[in-house]
Short mmCIF file of C-alpha atoms in Angstrom, two decimals:
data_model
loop_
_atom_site.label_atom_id
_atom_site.label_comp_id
_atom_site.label_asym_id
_atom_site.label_seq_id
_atom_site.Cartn_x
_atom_site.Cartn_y
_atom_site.Cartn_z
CA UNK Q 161 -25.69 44.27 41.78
CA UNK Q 162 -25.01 47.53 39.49
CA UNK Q 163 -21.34 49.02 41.01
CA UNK Q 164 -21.61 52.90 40.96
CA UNK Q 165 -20.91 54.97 39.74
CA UNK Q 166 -22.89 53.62 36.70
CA UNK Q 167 -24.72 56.34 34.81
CA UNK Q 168 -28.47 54.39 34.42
CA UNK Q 169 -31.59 56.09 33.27
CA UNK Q 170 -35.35 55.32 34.04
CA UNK Q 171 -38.07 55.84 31.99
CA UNK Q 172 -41.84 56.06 32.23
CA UNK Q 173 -44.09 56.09 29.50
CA UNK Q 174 -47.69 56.83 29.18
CA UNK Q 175 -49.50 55.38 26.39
CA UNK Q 176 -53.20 55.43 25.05
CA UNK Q 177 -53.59 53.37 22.40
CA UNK Q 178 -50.72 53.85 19.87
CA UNK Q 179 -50.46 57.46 21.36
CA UNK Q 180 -47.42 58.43 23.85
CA UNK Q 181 -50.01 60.63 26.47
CA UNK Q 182 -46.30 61.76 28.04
CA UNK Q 183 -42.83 60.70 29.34
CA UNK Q 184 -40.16 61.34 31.98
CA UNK Q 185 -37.47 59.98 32.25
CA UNK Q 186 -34.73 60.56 35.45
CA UNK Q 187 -30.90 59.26 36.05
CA UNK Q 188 -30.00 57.12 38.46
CA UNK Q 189 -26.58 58.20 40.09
CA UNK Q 190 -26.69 56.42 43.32
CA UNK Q 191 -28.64 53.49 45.35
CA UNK Q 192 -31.59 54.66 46.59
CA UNK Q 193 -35.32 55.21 45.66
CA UNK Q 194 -36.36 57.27 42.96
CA UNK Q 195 -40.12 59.67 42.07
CA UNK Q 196 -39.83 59.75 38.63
CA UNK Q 197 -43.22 61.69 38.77
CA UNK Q 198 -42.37 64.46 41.94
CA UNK Q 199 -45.40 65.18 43.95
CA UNK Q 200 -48.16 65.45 42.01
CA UNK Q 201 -47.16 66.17 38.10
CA UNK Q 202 -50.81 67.34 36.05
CA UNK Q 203 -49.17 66.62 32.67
CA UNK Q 204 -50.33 63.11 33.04
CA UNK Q 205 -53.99 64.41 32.59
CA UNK Q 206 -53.38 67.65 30.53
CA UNK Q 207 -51.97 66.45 27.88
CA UNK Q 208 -54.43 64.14 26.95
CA UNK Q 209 -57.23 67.55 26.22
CA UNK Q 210 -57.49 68.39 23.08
CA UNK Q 211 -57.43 71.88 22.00
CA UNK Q 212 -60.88 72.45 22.69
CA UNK Q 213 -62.41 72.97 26.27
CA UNK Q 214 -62.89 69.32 27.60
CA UNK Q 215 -65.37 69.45 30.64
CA UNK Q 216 -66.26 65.34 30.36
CA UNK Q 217 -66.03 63.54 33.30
CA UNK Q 218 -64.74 60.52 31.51
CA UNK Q 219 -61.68 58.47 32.67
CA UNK Q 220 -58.91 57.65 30.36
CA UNK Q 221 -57.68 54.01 30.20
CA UNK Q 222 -53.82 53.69 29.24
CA UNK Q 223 -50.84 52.03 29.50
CA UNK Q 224 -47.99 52.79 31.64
CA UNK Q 225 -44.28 51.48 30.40
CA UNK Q 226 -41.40 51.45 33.52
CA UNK Q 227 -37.77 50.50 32.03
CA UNK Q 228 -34.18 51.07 33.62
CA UNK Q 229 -31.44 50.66 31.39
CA UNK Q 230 -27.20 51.51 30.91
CA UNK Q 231 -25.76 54.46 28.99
CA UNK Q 232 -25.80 52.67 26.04
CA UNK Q 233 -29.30 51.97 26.15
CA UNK Q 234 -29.78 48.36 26.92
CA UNK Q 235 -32.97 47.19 29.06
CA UNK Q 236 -32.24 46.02 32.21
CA UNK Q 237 -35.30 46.00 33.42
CA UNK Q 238 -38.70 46.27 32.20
CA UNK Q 239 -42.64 46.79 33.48
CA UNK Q 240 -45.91 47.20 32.47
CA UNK Q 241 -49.37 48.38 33.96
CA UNK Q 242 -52.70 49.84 33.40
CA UNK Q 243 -53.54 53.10 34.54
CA UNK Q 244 -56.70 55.61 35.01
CA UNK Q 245 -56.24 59.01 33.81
CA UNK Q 246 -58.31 61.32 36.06
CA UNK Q 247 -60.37 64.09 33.73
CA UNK Q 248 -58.49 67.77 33.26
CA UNK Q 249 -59.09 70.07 36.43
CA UNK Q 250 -59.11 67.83 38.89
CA UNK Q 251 -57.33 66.89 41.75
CA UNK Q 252 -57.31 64.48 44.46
CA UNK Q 253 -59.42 65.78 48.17
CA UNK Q 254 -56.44 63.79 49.84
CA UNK Q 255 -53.25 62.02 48.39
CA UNK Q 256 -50.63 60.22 50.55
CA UNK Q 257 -49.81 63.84 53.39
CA UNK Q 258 -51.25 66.15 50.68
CA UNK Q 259 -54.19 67.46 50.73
CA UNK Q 260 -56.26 68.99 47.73
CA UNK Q 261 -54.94 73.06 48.30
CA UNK Q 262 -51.75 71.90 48.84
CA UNK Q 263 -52.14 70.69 45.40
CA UNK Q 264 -54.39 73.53 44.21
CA UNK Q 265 -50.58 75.30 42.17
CA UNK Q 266 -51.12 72.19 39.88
CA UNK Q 267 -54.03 73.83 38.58
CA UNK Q 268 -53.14 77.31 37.88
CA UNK Q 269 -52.60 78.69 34.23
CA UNK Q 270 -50.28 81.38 34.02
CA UNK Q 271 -49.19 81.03 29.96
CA UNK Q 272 -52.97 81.26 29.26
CA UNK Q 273 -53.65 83.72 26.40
CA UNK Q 274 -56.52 85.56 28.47
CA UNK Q 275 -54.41 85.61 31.57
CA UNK Q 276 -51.22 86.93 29.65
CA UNK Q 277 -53.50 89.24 28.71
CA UNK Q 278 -55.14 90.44 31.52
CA UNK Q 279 -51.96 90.51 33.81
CA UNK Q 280 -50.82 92.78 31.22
CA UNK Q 281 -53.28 95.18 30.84
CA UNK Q 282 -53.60 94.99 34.84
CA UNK Q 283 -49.86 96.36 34.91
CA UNK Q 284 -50.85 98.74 32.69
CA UNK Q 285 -53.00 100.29 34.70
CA UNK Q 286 -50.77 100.43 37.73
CA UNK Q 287 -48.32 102.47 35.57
CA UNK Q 288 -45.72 99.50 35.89
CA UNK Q 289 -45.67 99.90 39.38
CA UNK Q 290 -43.09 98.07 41.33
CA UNK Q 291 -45.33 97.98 44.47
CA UNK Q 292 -47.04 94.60 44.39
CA UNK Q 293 -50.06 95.73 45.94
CA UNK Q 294 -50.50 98.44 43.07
CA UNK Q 295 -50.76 95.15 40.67
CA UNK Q 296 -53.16 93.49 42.89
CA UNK Q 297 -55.26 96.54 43.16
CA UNK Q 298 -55.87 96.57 39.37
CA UNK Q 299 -56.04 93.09 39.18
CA UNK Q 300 -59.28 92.90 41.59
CA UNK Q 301 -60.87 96.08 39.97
CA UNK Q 302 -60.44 94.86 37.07
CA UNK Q 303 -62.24 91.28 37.77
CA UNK Q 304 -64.64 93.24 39.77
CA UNK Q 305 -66.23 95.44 36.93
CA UNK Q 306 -65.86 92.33 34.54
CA UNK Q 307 -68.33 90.92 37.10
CA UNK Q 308 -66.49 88.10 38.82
CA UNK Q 309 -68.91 86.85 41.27
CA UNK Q 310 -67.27 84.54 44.15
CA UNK Q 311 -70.16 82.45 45.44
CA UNK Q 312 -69.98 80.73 48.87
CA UNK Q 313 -70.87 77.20 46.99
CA UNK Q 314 -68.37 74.16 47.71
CA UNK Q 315 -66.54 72.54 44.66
CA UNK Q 316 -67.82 69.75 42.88
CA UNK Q 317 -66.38 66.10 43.76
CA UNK Q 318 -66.74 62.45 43.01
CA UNK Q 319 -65.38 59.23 43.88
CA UNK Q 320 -63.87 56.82 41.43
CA UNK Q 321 -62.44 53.31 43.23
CA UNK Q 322 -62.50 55.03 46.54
CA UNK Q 323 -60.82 57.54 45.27
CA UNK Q 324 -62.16 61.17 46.00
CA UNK Q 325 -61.84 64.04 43.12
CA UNK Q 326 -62.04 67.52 43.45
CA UNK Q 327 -63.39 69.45 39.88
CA UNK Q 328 -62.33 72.69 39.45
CA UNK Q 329 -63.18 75.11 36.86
CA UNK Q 330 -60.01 76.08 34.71
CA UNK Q 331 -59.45 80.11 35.58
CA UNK Q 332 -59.40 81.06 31.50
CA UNK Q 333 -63.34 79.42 31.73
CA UNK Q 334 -64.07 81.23 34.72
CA UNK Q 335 -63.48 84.64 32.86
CA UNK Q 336 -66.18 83.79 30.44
CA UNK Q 337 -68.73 82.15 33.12
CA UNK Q 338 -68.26 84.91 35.41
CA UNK Q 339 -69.12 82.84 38.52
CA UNK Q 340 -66.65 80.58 40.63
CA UNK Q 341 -66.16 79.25 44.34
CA UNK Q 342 -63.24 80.29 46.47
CA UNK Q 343 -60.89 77.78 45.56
CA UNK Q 344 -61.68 78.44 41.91
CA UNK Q 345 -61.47 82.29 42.31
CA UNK Q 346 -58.06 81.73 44.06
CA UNK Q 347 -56.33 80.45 41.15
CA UNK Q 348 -57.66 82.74 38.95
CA UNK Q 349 -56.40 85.44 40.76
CA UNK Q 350 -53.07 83.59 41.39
CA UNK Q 351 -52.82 82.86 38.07
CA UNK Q 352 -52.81 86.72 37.04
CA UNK Q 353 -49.98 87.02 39.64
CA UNK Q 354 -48.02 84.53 38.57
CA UNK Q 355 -47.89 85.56 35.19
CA UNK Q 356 -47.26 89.11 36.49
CA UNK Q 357 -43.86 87.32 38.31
CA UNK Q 358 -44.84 88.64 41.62
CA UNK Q 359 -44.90 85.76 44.42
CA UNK Q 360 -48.48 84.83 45.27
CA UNK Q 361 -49.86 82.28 47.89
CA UNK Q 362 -53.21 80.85 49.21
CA UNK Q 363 -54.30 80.98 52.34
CA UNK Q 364 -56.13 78.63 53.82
CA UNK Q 365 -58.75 79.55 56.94
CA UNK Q 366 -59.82 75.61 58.82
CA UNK Q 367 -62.99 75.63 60.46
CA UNK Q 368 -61.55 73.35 62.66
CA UNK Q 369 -59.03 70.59 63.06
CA UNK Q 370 -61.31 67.69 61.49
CA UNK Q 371 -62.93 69.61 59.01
CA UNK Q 372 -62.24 68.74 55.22
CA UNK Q 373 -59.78 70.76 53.31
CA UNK Q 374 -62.73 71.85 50.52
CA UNK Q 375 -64.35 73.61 54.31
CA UNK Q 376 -61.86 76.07 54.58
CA UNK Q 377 -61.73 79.90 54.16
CA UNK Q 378 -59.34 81.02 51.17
CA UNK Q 379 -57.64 84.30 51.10
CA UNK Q 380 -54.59 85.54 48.92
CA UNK Q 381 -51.61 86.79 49.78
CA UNK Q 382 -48.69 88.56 48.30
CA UNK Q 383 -45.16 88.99 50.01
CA UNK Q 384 -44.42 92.36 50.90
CA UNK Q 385 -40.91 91.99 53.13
CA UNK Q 386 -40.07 88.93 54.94
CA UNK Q 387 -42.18 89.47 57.82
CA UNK Q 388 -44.94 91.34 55.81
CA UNK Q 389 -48.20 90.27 53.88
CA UNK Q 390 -50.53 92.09 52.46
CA UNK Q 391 -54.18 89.74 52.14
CA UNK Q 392 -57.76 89.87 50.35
CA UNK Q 393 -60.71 87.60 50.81
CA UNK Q 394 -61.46 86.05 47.57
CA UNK Q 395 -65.08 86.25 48.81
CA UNK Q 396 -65.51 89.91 48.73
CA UNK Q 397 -65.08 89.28 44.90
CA UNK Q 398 -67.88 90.62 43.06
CA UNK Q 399 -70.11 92.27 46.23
CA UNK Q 400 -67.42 94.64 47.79
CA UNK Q 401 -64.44 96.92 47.11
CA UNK Q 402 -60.26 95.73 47.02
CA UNK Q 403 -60.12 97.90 50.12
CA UNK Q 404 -62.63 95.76 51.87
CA UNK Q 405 -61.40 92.65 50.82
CA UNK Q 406 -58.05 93.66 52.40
CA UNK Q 407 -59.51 94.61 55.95
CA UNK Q 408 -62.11 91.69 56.28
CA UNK Q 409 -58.81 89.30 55.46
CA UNK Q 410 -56.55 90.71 57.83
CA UNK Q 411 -59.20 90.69 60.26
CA UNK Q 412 -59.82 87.04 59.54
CA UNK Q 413 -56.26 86.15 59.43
CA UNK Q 414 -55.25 88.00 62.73
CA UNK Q 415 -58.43 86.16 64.97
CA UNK Q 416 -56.61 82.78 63.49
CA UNK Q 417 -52.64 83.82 63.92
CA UNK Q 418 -54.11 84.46 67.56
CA UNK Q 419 -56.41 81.78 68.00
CA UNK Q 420 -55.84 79.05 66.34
CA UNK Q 421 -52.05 79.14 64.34
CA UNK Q 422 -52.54 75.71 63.85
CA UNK Q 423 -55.62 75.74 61.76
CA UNK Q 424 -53.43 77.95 59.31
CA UNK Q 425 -52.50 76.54 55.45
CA UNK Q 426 -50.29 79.14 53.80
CA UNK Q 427 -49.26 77.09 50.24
CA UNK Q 428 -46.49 79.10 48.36
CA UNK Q 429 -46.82 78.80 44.47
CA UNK Q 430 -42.95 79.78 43.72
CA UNK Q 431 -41.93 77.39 46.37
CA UNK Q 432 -44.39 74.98 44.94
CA UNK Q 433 -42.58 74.70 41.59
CA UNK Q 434 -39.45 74.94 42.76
CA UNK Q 435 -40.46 71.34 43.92
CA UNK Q 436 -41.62 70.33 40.63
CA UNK Q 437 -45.04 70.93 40.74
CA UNK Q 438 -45.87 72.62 37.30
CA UNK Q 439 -48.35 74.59 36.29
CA UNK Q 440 -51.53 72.66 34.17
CA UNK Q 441 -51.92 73.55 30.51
CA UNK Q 442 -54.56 75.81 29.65
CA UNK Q 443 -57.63 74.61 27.87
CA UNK Q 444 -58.15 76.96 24.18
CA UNK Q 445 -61.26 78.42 24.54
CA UNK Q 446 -62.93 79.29 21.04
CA UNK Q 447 -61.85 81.96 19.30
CA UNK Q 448 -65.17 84.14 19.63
CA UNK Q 449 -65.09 83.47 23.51
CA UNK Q 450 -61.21 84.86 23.42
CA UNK Q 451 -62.66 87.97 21.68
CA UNK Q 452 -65.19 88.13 24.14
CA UNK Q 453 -63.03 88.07 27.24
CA UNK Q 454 -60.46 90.59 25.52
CA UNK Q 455 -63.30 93.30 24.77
CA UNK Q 456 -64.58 92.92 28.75
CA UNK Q 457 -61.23 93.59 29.86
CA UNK Q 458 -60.89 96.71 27.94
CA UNK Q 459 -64.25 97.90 28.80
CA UNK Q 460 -63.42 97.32 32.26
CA UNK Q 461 -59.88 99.16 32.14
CA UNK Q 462 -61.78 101.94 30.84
CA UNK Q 463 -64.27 102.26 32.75
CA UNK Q 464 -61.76 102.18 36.29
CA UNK Q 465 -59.88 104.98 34.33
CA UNK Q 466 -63.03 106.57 33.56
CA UNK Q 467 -63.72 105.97 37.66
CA UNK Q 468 -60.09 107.78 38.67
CA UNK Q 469 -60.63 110.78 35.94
CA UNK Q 470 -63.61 111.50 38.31
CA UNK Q 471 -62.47 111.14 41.58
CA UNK Q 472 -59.75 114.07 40.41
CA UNK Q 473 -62.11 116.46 38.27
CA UNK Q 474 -64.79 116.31 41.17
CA UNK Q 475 -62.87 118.01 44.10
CA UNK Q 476 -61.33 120.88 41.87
CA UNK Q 477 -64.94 121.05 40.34
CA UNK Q 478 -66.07 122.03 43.67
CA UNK Q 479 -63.38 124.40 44.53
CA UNK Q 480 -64.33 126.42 41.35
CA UNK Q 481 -67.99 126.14 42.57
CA UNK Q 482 -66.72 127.13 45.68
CA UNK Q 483 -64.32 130.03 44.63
CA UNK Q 484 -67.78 131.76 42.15
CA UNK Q 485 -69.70 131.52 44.68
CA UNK Q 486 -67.52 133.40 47.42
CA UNK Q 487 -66.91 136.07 44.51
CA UNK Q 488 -70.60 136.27 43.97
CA UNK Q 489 -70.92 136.97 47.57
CA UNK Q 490 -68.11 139.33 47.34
CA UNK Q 491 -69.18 141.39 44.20
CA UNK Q 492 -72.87 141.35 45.89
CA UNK Q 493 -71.72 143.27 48.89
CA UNK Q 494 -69.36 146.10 46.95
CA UNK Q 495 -72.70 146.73 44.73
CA UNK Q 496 -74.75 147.26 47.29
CA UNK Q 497 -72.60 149.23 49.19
CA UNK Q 498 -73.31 152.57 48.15
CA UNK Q 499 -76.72 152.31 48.20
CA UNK Q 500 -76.01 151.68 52.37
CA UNK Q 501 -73.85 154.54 52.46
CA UNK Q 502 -76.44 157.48 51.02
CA UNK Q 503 -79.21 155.72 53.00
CA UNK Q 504 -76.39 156.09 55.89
CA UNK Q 505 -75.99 159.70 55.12
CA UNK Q 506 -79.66 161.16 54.50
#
């Protein structure tokens, strides 16, 4: 019966116990209906982690608190439920229209300390560069001679009340593991991108127009222009070279844009957030494991620099080779010269 306008707020609260898990709360400036959670918001199960890595599969019982009330903060309405709190790193195989990679942003960590730190260090050794694919070039070398090893394995998934979950391994863990599916690779790489504030999205590859999301080929992508890409197959991670995994995508991506357009997923993480899907917080790994991660990065910057510092010395190394041997040749044939000449003349 409220006349607008009427400045009313909503609130939702999250409790476990005496603990507030999290809270949003939205204004109300017209009639209408109201998400007070947009999309798909991962706070609800991040913040419940504590600072440690938390791989349990266990599901979190709490208490969710719904009230409306005026601008000077009396209740006009009030609910209560219980809730499930789904374990950190995963995500729902299908929820309402949305499937689980157009959910797949939720789950990247771009304020992570090891991907700060990589996506640093990965600009580094582009020289700054401003061309994107520079960044992505390092970024893959870099992963590939830390031994990032993209396996053709699905992702793990369960059901809880009919209810079908998708685990994926947080992309800080996967540094340290060294082994992830496509899906999990994606966001790692993603991740680095994000941080680096270029524009990053996953591609997704259907089999077919039945198959299951989790079926799909994933590639990357990076905006070039506004009709250009430039793509990598996440699978070539760990067995071939960046400039493979660019031809074996675009390949791949052409037969579909041909084929089959409408077995094409292209999810864009900026446009993602822009709709209020945030980023996931990062799991802490130990301090020692931190350490650990840091030193493989360096060794692996060095050893690409090492790598480039070769592929220059070689070819003038060969041109000096080149150049004594000719004036071997040369000095050879003025010494024995005369020696032809009084032969010539006797």
């Amino acid at each position: 019966e409220a006349k607008y306008p009427l400045m009313l707020s909503a609130s939702l609260i999250l409790r476990s116990g005496e603990k507030v898990i999290a809270s949003r709360r939205i204004s109300i400036k017209e009639e209408g209906t109201y998400t007070i959670n947009p999309i798909f918001d991962p706070i609800w199960i991040s913040q419940v982690i504590d600072s440690h890595v938390n791989t349990s599969l266990d599901i979190i019982q709490a208490e969710m608190e719904i009230k409306i009330f005026d601008e000077e903060k009396r209740t006009l309405y009030k609910d209560y439920d219980r809730v499930r709190i789904a374990p950190p790193f995963t995500i729902p195989e299908q929820i309402s229209s949305l499937d689980f990679i157009d959910l797949l942003p939720a789950l990247t960590i771009p304020q992570s300390y090891e991907i700060c730190y990589l996506a640093r260090r990965a600009q580094e050794l582009a020289n700054y560069s401003q061309n994107p694919v520079d960044i992505l070039k390092a970024i893959y070398e870099i992963l590939h001679l830390m031994h990032i090893n993209c396996t053709s394995s699905l992702p793990d998934y369960f059901d809880i009340d009919g209810l079908r979950l998708v685990k994926i391994m947080p992309p800080n863990i996967l540094l340290d593991i060294k082994q992830g599916n496509p899906f999990e690779i994606a966001l790692l790489i993603t991740s680095i991108l994000e941080t680096t504030g270029i524009r990053p999205y996953i591609i997704a590859l259907h089999p077919s127009r039945s198959s299951r999301a989790i079926n799909a080929r994933i590639l990357v992508g990076i905006q070039l222009s506004e009709h250009n890409a430039f793509l990598i197959d996440v699978l070539s991670l760990g067995h071939r070279n960046f400039d493979y995994a660019y031809e074996v995508a675009r390949e791949e991506y052409m037969k579909y844009a041909y084929s089959y357009p409408d077995l094409i997923k292209i999810v864009d993480i900026r446009a993602r957030r822009e709709e209020g899907l945030r980023p996931t917080i990062a799991p802490k790994l130990p301090h020692n494991t931190f350490n650990k991660v840091r030193r493989e990065i360096d060794l692996a910057i060095n050893r690409i620099k090492f790598q480039r510092f070769l592929a220059q010395i070689i070819p003038l190394a060969l041109i000096g080779i080149t150049i004594i041997g000719v004036g071997a040749l040369i000095a050879s044939s003025l010494t024995s010269s005369p020696a032809k000449d009084k032969e010539e003349k006797v």
